[in-house]
Amino acid sequence: MTADDPTPDAPPPAPLVAPGMDPLGDLVLAVRGSGPPYPDYELPLTVSLDDACMMLGIYPSDGLVAAKAGTFPIDVIKLGTRFRVSTAVLIRKLGLEGVRDAIRLED
């Protein structure tokens, strides 16, 4: 508890997630933290089906079969012969921290 914050051990405010653009002009989901130690960062709008499967704990081959059959546990986006999954849908399913941490592991 401080003079500025009368509530002891108050949880940090929820981050704001909104569409944005990165320095190269690509569309991203911009996550605005509430200041140190909660920094701002960006997430891609979509991830590959394989990445989504990893986050959901599904074998990629099983995920591909499910996506083709229309039984994947969340909505998929079909682009030609490829499948993508919306990052926003993954955030709703897994939570922001889970998706962020999984995407950072890929870098």
Short mmCIF file of N, CA, C and O in Angstrom, two decimals:
data_model
loop_
_atom_site.label_atom_id
_atom_site.label_comp_id
_atom_site.label_asym_id
_atom_site.label_seq_id
_atom_site.Cartn_x
_atom_site.Cartn_y
_atom_site.Cartn_z
N MET A 1 0.85 -1.17 0.00
CA MET A 1 0.00 0.00 0.00
C MET A 1 0.90 1.24 0.00
O MET A 1 1.84 1.32 0.76
N THR A 2 0.59 2.19 -0.88
CA THR A 2 1.34 3.43 -0.95
C THR A 2 0.38 4.60 -0.86
O THR A 2 -0.84 4.43 -0.89
N ALA A 3 0.93 5.81 -0.80
CA ALA A 3 0.09 7.01 -0.78
C ALA A 3 -0.69 7.15 -2.08
O ALA A 3 -1.82 7.62 -2.09
N ASP A 4 -0.08 6.72 -3.20
CA ASP A 4 -0.75 6.82 -4.50
C ASP A 4 -1.77 5.71 -4.70
O ASP A 4 -2.74 5.88 -5.43
N ASP A 5 -1.54 4.57 -4.10
CA ASP A 5 -2.40 3.40 -4.29
C ASP A 5 -2.89 2.91 -2.93
O ASP A 5 -2.18 2.22 -2.22
N PRO A 6 -4.12 3.28 -2.55
CA PRO A 6 -4.61 2.93 -1.22
C PRO A 6 -4.94 1.45 -1.04
O PRO A 6 -5.09 0.99 0.06
N THR A 7 -5.06 0.69 -2.13
CA THR A 7 -5.40 -0.73 -1.99
C THR A 7 -4.13 -1.56 -1.91
O THR A 7 -3.25 -1.45 -2.75
N PRO A 8 -4.01 -2.39 -0.90
CA PRO A 8 -2.81 -3.21 -0.77
C PRO A 8 -2.79 -4.33 -1.80
O PRO A 8 -3.79 -4.98 -2.05
N ASP A 9 -1.63 -4.51 -2.42
CA ASP A 9 -1.41 -5.60 -3.37
C ASP A 9 -2.51 -5.70 -4.43
O ASP A 9 -3.03 -6.77 -4.72
N ALA A 10 -2.89 -4.58 -4.99
CA ALA A 10 -3.91 -4.57 -6.04
C ALA A 10 -3.37 -5.27 -7.28
O ALA A 10 -2.21 -5.10 -7.64
N PRO A 11 -4.19 -6.10 -7.94
CA PRO A 11 -3.72 -6.76 -9.16
C PRO A 11 -3.49 -5.73 -10.26
O PRO A 11 -4.12 -4.67 -10.28
N PRO A 12 -2.57 -6.02 -11.18
CA PRO A 12 -2.31 -5.06 -12.26
C PRO A 12 -3.53 -4.95 -13.16
O PRO A 12 -4.30 -5.91 -13.30
N PRO A 13 -3.74 -3.79 -13.77
CA PRO A 13 -4.86 -3.65 -14.70
C PRO A 13 -4.68 -4.59 -15.89
O PRO A 13 -3.57 -4.92 -16.28
N ALA A 14 -5.79 -5.02 -16.45
CA ALA A 14 -5.74 -5.91 -17.61
C ALA A 14 -5.15 -5.17 -18.80
O ALA A 14 -5.42 -3.99 -19.00
N PRO A 15 -4.32 -5.85 -19.60
CA PRO A 15 -3.77 -5.20 -20.78
C PRO A 15 -4.86 -4.93 -21.82
O PRO A 15 -5.88 -5.61 -21.85
N LEU A 16 -4.64 -3.94 -22.63
CA LEU A 16 -5.55 -3.58 -23.70
C LEU A 16 -5.04 -4.23 -24.99
O LEU A 16 -3.88 -4.04 -25.36
N VAL A 17 -5.89 -4.99 -25.66
CA VAL A 17 -5.53 -5.63 -26.92
C VAL A 17 -6.33 -4.96 -28.02
O VAL A 17 -7.56 -4.90 -27.96
N ALA A 18 -5.64 -4.45 -29.04
CA ALA A 18 -6.31 -3.74 -30.13
C ALA A 18 -5.52 -3.94 -31.42
O ALA A 18 -4.33 -4.26 -31.38
N PRO A 19 -6.17 -3.76 -32.57
CA PRO A 19 -5.42 -3.85 -33.82
C PRO A 19 -4.39 -2.73 -33.90
O PRO A 19 -4.59 -1.65 -33.37
N GLY A 20 -3.29 -3.02 -34.56
CA GLY A 20 -2.23 -2.02 -34.71
C GLY A 20 -1.36 -2.35 -35.90
O GLY A 20 -1.63 -3.29 -36.65
N MET A 21 -0.31 -1.57 -36.09
CA MET A 21 0.65 -1.81 -37.17
C MET A 21 2.04 -1.82 -36.58
O MET A 21 2.37 -1.03 -35.70
N ASP A 22 2.85 -2.76 -37.07
CA ASP A 22 4.24 -2.79 -36.61
C ASP A 22 5.04 -1.81 -37.46
O ASP A 22 4.52 -1.19 -38.38
N PRO A 23 6.33 -1.61 -37.15
CA PRO A 23 7.13 -0.63 -37.89
C PRO A 23 7.23 -0.90 -39.39
O PRO A 23 7.50 0.00 -40.17
N LEU A 24 7.02 -2.14 -39.81
CA LEU A 24 7.09 -2.47 -41.24
C LEU A 24 5.75 -2.32 -41.95
O LEU A 24 5.63 -2.58 -43.13
N GLY A 25 4.73 -1.93 -41.20
CA GLY A 25 3.41 -1.72 -41.79
C GLY A 25 2.54 -2.96 -41.81
O GLY A 25 1.49 -2.96 -42.44
N ASP A 26 2.94 -4.03 -41.13
CA ASP A 26 2.12 -5.23 -41.05
C ASP A 26 1.08 -5.08 -39.95
O ASP A 26 1.37 -4.52 -38.89
N LEU A 27 -0.12 -5.60 -40.20
CA LEU A 27 -1.15 -5.57 -39.17
C LEU A 27 -0.81 -6.56 -38.07
O LEU A 27 -0.37 -7.68 -38.33
N VAL A 28 -1.02 -6.15 -36.83
CA VAL A 28 -0.74 -6.98 -35.67
C VAL A 28 -1.80 -6.72 -34.60
O VAL A 28 -2.58 -5.78 -34.70
N LEU A 29 -1.82 -7.57 -33.58
CA LEU A 29 -2.58 -7.28 -32.38
C LEU A 29 -1.62 -6.59 -31.42
O LEU A 29 -0.63 -7.17 -30.98
N ALA A 30 -1.89 -5.33 -31.13
CA ALA A 30 -1.03 -4.57 -30.23
C ALA A 30 -1.54 -4.74 -28.81
O ALA A 30 -2.71 -4.48 -28.53
N VAL A 31 -0.68 -5.22 -27.93
CA VAL A 31 -1.03 -5.42 -26.53
C VAL A 31 -0.34 -4.33 -25.74
O VAL A 31 0.88 -4.25 -25.71
N ARG A 32 -1.14 -3.48 -25.14
CA ARG A 32 -0.58 -2.37 -24.38
C ARG A 32 -0.60 -2.72 -22.90
O ARG A 32 -1.66 -2.91 -22.31
N GLY A 33 0.56 -2.85 -22.32
CA GLY A 33 0.68 -3.13 -20.90
C GLY A 33 0.36 -1.89 -20.09
O GLY A 33 0.10 -0.81 -20.64
N SER A 34 0.39 -2.02 -18.80
CA SER A 34 0.06 -0.88 -17.94
C SER A 34 1.32 -0.17 -17.45
O SER A 34 1.30 0.49 -16.44
N GLY A 35 2.42 -0.34 -18.17
CA GLY A 35 3.68 0.27 -17.77
C GLY A 35 4.55 -0.74 -17.05
O GLY A 35 4.14 -1.87 -16.83
N PRO A 36 5.76 -0.35 -16.71
CA PRO A 36 6.68 -1.29 -16.08
C PRO A 36 6.05 -1.92 -14.84
O PRO A 36 5.40 -1.21 -14.09
N PRO A 37 6.20 -3.17 -14.63
CA PRO A 37 6.93 -4.17 -15.41
C PRO A 37 6.06 -4.85 -16.46
O PRO A 37 6.32 -5.98 -16.85
N TYR A 38 5.00 -4.23 -16.92
CA TYR A 38 4.09 -4.81 -17.91
C TYR A 38 4.27 -4.09 -19.24
O TYR A 38 3.58 -3.11 -19.53
N PRO A 39 5.21 -4.56 -20.08
CA PRO A 39 5.55 -3.83 -21.30
C PRO A 39 4.51 -4.02 -22.42
O PRO A 39 3.66 -4.91 -22.36
N ASP A 40 4.62 -3.18 -23.42
CA ASP A 40 3.82 -3.32 -24.63
C ASP A 40 4.48 -4.37 -25.52
O ASP A 40 5.70 -4.53 -25.50
N TYR A 41 3.69 -5.09 -26.29
CA TYR A 41 4.23 -6.03 -27.27
C TYR A 41 3.19 -6.26 -28.35
O TYR A 41 2.05 -5.79 -28.26
N GLU A 42 3.58 -6.96 -29.39
CA GLU A 42 2.70 -7.22 -30.53
C GLU A 42 2.62 -8.70 -30.80
O GLU A 42 3.59 -9.44 -30.61
N LEU A 43 1.44 -9.14 -31.25
CA LEU A 43 1.22 -10.53 -31.63
C LEU A 43 0.70 -10.56 -33.06
O LEU A 43 0.01 -9.64 -33.50
N PRO A 44 1.00 -11.61 -33.82
CA PRO A 44 0.48 -11.70 -35.18
C PRO A 44 -1.04 -11.88 -35.16
O PRO A 44 -1.61 -12.37 -34.18
N LEU A 45 -1.71 -11.49 -36.25
CA LEU A 45 -3.16 -11.65 -36.33
C LEU A 45 -3.57 -13.12 -36.38
O LEU A 45 -4.61 -13.50 -35.85
N THR A 46 -2.76 -13.94 -37.06
CA THR A 46 -3.05 -15.36 -37.17
C THR A 46 -1.78 -16.16 -36.92
O THR A 46 -0.68 -15.62 -37.04
N VAL A 47 -1.97 -17.43 -36.59
CA VAL A 47 -0.85 -18.35 -36.46
C VAL A 47 -1.15 -19.57 -37.32
O VAL A 47 -2.29 -19.82 -37.70
N SER A 48 -0.11 -20.33 -37.63
CA SER A 48 -0.31 -21.53 -38.43
C SER A 48 -1.11 -22.57 -37.65
O SER A 48 -1.18 -22.53 -36.42
N LEU A 49 -1.70 -23.50 -38.37
CA LEU A 49 -2.44 -24.57 -37.73
C LEU A 49 -1.53 -25.39 -36.83
O LEU A 49 -1.91 -25.76 -35.72
N ASP A 50 -0.29 -25.63 -37.27
CA ASP A 50 0.67 -26.38 -36.44
C ASP A 50 0.94 -25.67 -35.11
O ASP A 50 0.99 -26.30 -34.06
N ASP A 51 1.12 -24.34 -35.17
CA ASP A 51 1.36 -23.58 -33.95
C ASP A 51 0.14 -23.62 -33.03
O ASP A 51 0.27 -23.75 -31.81
N ALA A 52 -1.05 -23.48 -33.62
CA ALA A 52 -2.27 -23.55 -32.81
C ALA A 52 -2.41 -24.93 -32.16
O ALA A 52 -2.79 -25.03 -31.00
N CYS A 53 -2.07 -25.98 -32.91
CA CYS A 53 -2.12 -27.33 -32.35
C CYS A 53 -1.18 -27.47 -31.16
O CYS A 53 -1.54 -28.04 -30.13
N MET A 54 0.02 -26.90 -31.29
CA MET A 54 0.98 -26.96 -30.20
C MET A 54 0.41 -26.27 -28.96
O MET A 54 0.50 -26.80 -27.85
N MET A 55 -0.21 -25.11 -29.14
CA MET A 55 -0.76 -24.37 -28.01
C MET A 55 -1.93 -25.12 -27.37
O MET A 55 -2.13 -25.03 -26.16
N LEU A 56 -2.69 -25.85 -28.19
CA LEU A 56 -3.87 -26.56 -27.69
C LEU A 56 -3.56 -27.98 -27.23
O LEU A 56 -4.44 -28.68 -26.73
N GLY A 57 -2.31 -28.42 -27.42
CA GLY A 57 -1.94 -29.77 -27.00
C GLY A 57 -2.47 -30.86 -27.93
O GLY A 57 -2.79 -31.96 -27.49
N ILE A 58 -2.55 -30.55 -29.22
CA ILE A 58 -3.05 -31.49 -30.22
C ILE A 58 -1.89 -31.85 -31.15
O ILE A 58 -1.10 -30.98 -31.53
N TYR A 59 -1.80 -33.11 -31.54
CA TYR A 59 -0.80 -33.49 -32.54
C TYR A 59 -1.14 -32.79 -33.85
O TYR A 59 -2.30 -32.78 -34.27
N PRO A 60 -0.15 -32.20 -34.55
CA PRO A 60 -0.42 -31.48 -35.80
C PRO A 60 -1.14 -32.32 -36.85
O PRO A 60 -2.03 -31.82 -37.54
N SER A 61 -0.78 -33.59 -36.96
CA SER A 61 -1.45 -34.43 -37.96
C SER A 61 -2.93 -34.61 -37.62
O SER A 61 -3.79 -34.57 -38.49
N ASP A 62 -3.24 -34.77 -36.31
CA ASP A 62 -4.64 -34.87 -35.89
C ASP A 62 -5.37 -33.55 -36.10
O ASP A 62 -6.54 -33.52 -36.47
N GLY A 63 -4.66 -32.45 -35.86
CA GLY A 63 -5.26 -31.13 -36.07
C GLY A 63 -5.60 -30.88 -37.52
O GLY A 63 -6.65 -30.32 -37.83
N LEU A 64 -4.72 -31.32 -38.43
CA LEU A 64 -4.99 -31.14 -39.86
C LEU A 64 -6.21 -31.94 -40.28
O LEU A 64 -7.07 -31.44 -41.01
N VAL A 65 -6.31 -33.18 -39.80
CA VAL A 65 -7.48 -34.01 -40.12
C VAL A 65 -8.75 -33.34 -39.59
O VAL A 65 -9.77 -33.26 -40.29
N ALA A 66 -8.69 -32.84 -38.35
CA ALA A 66 -9.85 -32.18 -37.75
C ALA A 66 -10.23 -30.90 -38.51
O ALA A 66 -11.41 -30.62 -38.72
N ALA A 67 -9.22 -30.12 -38.92
CA ALA A 67 -9.49 -28.89 -39.65
C ALA A 67 -10.17 -29.20 -40.99
O ALA A 67 -11.13 -28.54 -41.38
N LYS A 68 -9.68 -30.21 -41.68
CA LYS A 68 -10.28 -30.59 -42.97
C LYS A 68 -11.70 -31.09 -42.79
O LYS A 68 -12.56 -30.87 -43.64
N ALA A 69 -11.96 -31.77 -41.66
CA ALA A 69 -13.29 -32.32 -41.40
C ALA A 69 -14.23 -31.29 -40.77
O ALA A 69 -15.42 -31.54 -40.62
N GLY A 70 -13.69 -30.13 -40.40
CA GLY A 70 -14.51 -29.10 -39.77
C GLY A 70 -14.77 -29.37 -38.30
O GLY A 70 -15.71 -28.83 -37.73
N THR A 71 -13.93 -30.20 -37.66
CA THR A 71 -14.13 -30.55 -36.26
C THR A 71 -13.01 -30.03 -35.36
O THR A 71 -12.90 -30.47 -34.21
N PHE A 72 -12.17 -29.13 -35.86
CA PHE A 72 -11.11 -28.55 -35.02
C PHE A 72 -11.80 -27.82 -33.86
O PHE A 72 -12.86 -27.22 -34.04
N PRO A 73 -11.22 -27.85 -32.64
CA PRO A 73 -11.93 -27.29 -31.47
C PRO A 73 -12.21 -25.79 -31.52
O PRO A 73 -13.04 -25.30 -30.77
N ILE A 74 -11.52 -25.05 -32.38
CA ILE A 74 -11.83 -23.63 -32.57
C ILE A 74 -11.90 -23.36 -34.07
O ILE A 74 -11.48 -24.18 -34.88
N ASP A 75 -12.43 -22.20 -34.42
CA ASP A 75 -12.57 -21.85 -35.84
C ASP A 75 -11.21 -21.74 -36.52
O ASP A 75 -10.27 -21.21 -35.94
N VAL A 76 -11.14 -22.25 -37.75
CA VAL A 76 -9.93 -22.12 -38.56
C VAL A 76 -10.25 -21.32 -39.81
O VAL A 76 -11.40 -21.22 -40.22
N ILE A 77 -9.23 -20.75 -40.38
CA ILE A 77 -9.35 -19.97 -41.62
C ILE A 77 -8.64 -20.75 -42.70
O ILE A 77 -7.44 -21.04 -42.57
N LYS A 78 -9.34 -21.10 -43.77
CA LYS A 78 -8.72 -21.84 -44.86
C LYS A 78 -8.27 -20.85 -45.93
O LYS A 78 -9.06 -20.05 -46.44
N LEU A 79 -6.99 -20.91 -46.26
CA LEU A 79 -6.41 -20.06 -47.30
C LEU A 79 -5.78 -20.97 -48.35
O LEU A 79 -4.67 -21.45 -48.17
N GLY A 80 -6.53 -21.25 -49.39
CA GLY A 80 -6.05 -22.19 -50.40
C GLY A 80 -5.99 -23.57 -49.80
O GLY A 80 -7.00 -24.12 -49.37
N THR A 81 -4.79 -24.13 -49.73
CA THR A 81 -4.62 -25.45 -49.13
C THR A 81 -4.10 -25.38 -47.70
O THR A 81 -3.85 -26.40 -47.08
N ARG A 82 -3.94 -24.18 -47.19
CA ARG A 82 -3.39 -24.00 -45.84
C ARG A 82 -4.48 -23.56 -44.87
O ARG A 82 -5.48 -23.00 -45.27
N PHE A 83 -4.21 -23.80 -43.60
CA PHE A 83 -5.12 -23.37 -42.55
C PHE A 83 -4.38 -22.44 -41.60
O PHE A 83 -3.22 -22.64 -41.29
N ARG A 84 -5.09 -21.41 -41.13
CA ARG A 84 -4.57 -20.47 -40.14
C ARG A 84 -5.60 -20.38 -39.01
O ARG A 84 -6.77 -20.67 -39.19
N VAL A 85 -5.14 -19.93 -37.86
CA VAL A 85 -6.03 -19.76 -36.71
C VAL A 85 -5.85 -18.34 -36.18
O VAL A 85 -4.73 -17.85 -36.05
N SER A 86 -6.96 -17.69 -35.90
CA SER A 86 -6.94 -16.32 -35.39
C SER A 86 -6.31 -16.29 -34.00
O SER A 86 -6.68 -17.06 -33.11
N THR A 87 -5.38 -15.38 -33.81
CA THR A 87 -4.75 -15.21 -32.51
C THR A 87 -5.78 -14.77 -31.48
O THR A 87 -5.75 -15.21 -30.33
N ALA A 88 -6.73 -13.92 -31.88
CA ALA A 88 -7.77 -13.46 -30.95
C ALA A 88 -8.60 -14.62 -30.43
O ALA A 88 -8.94 -14.68 -29.25
N VAL A 89 -8.92 -15.59 -31.30
CA VAL A 89 -9.69 -16.75 -30.88
C VAL A 89 -8.88 -17.59 -29.90
O VAL A 89 -9.39 -18.08 -28.88
N LEU A 90 -7.58 -17.74 -30.17
CA LEU A 90 -6.71 -18.48 -29.24
C LEU A 90 -6.62 -17.77 -27.89
O LEU A 90 -6.61 -18.42 -26.85
N ILE A 91 -6.57 -16.45 -27.90
CA ILE A 91 -6.52 -15.69 -26.64
C ILE A 91 -7.79 -15.94 -25.83
O ILE A 91 -7.73 -16.15 -24.62
N ARG A 92 -8.94 -15.94 -26.50
CA ARG A 92 -10.20 -16.22 -25.79
C ARG A 92 -10.20 -17.63 -25.20
O ARG A 92 -10.73 -17.86 -24.12
N LYS A 93 -9.61 -18.58 -25.90
CA LYS A 93 -9.61 -19.98 -25.46
C LYS A 93 -8.55 -20.24 -24.37
O LYS A 93 -8.83 -20.92 -23.39
N LEU A 94 -7.35 -19.70 -24.55
CA LEU A 94 -6.22 -20.05 -23.69
C LEU A 94 -5.77 -18.95 -22.73
O LEU A 94 -4.98 -19.20 -21.84
N GLY A 95 -6.21 -17.73 -22.98
CA GLY A 95 -5.73 -16.61 -22.18
C GLY A 95 -4.56 -15.93 -22.85
O GLY A 95 -3.79 -16.56 -23.58
N LEU A 96 -4.41 -14.66 -22.60
CA LEU A 96 -3.38 -13.85 -23.25
C LEU A 96 -1.97 -14.34 -22.92
O LEU A 96 -1.13 -14.47 -23.81
N GLU A 97 -1.70 -14.64 -21.67
CA GLU A 97 -0.35 -15.03 -21.28
C GLU A 97 0.07 -16.34 -21.95
O GLU A 97 1.20 -16.49 -22.39
N GLY A 98 -0.84 -17.30 -22.03
CA GLY A 98 -0.52 -18.58 -22.66
C GLY A 98 -0.16 -18.44 -24.12
O GLY A 98 0.80 -19.03 -24.61
N VAL A 99 -0.92 -17.63 -24.83
CA VAL A 99 -0.65 -17.42 -26.26
C VAL A 99 0.64 -16.64 -26.44
O VAL A 99 1.49 -16.99 -27.25
N ARG A 100 0.82 -15.59 -25.66
CA ARG A 100 2.03 -14.78 -25.77
C ARG A 100 3.28 -15.62 -25.50
O ARG A 100 4.25 -15.57 -26.26
N ASP A 101 3.25 -16.41 -24.46
CA ASP A 101 4.41 -17.22 -24.12
C ASP A 101 4.70 -18.26 -25.20
O ASP A 101 5.85 -18.51 -25.55
N ALA A 102 3.67 -18.88 -25.77
CA ALA A 102 3.86 -19.87 -26.82
C ALA A 102 4.43 -19.23 -28.07
O ALA A 102 5.32 -19.80 -28.72
N ILE A 103 3.96 -18.06 -28.44
CA ILE A 103 4.47 -17.38 -29.63
C ILE A 103 5.91 -16.93 -29.42
O ILE A 103 6.74 -17.03 -30.30
N ARG A 104 6.26 -16.49 -28.21
CA ARG A 104 7.63 -16.08 -27.92
C ARG A 104 8.60 -17.25 -27.98
O ARG A 104 9.75 -17.08 -28.31
N LEU A 105 8.13 -18.46 -27.66
CA LEU A 105 8.99 -19.64 -27.74
C LEU A 105 9.43 -19.92 -29.17
O LEU A 105 10.49 -20.47 -29.41
N GLU A 106 8.61 -19.51 -30.15
CA GLU A 106 8.93 -19.76 -31.56
C GLU A 106 10.05 -18.85 -32.05
O GLU A 106 10.77 -19.20 -32.97
N ASP A 107 10.18 -17.67 -31.47
CA ASP A 107 11.16 -16.69 -31.97
C ASP A 107 12.58 -17.13 -31.78
O ASP A 107 13.04 -17.88 -31.11
#
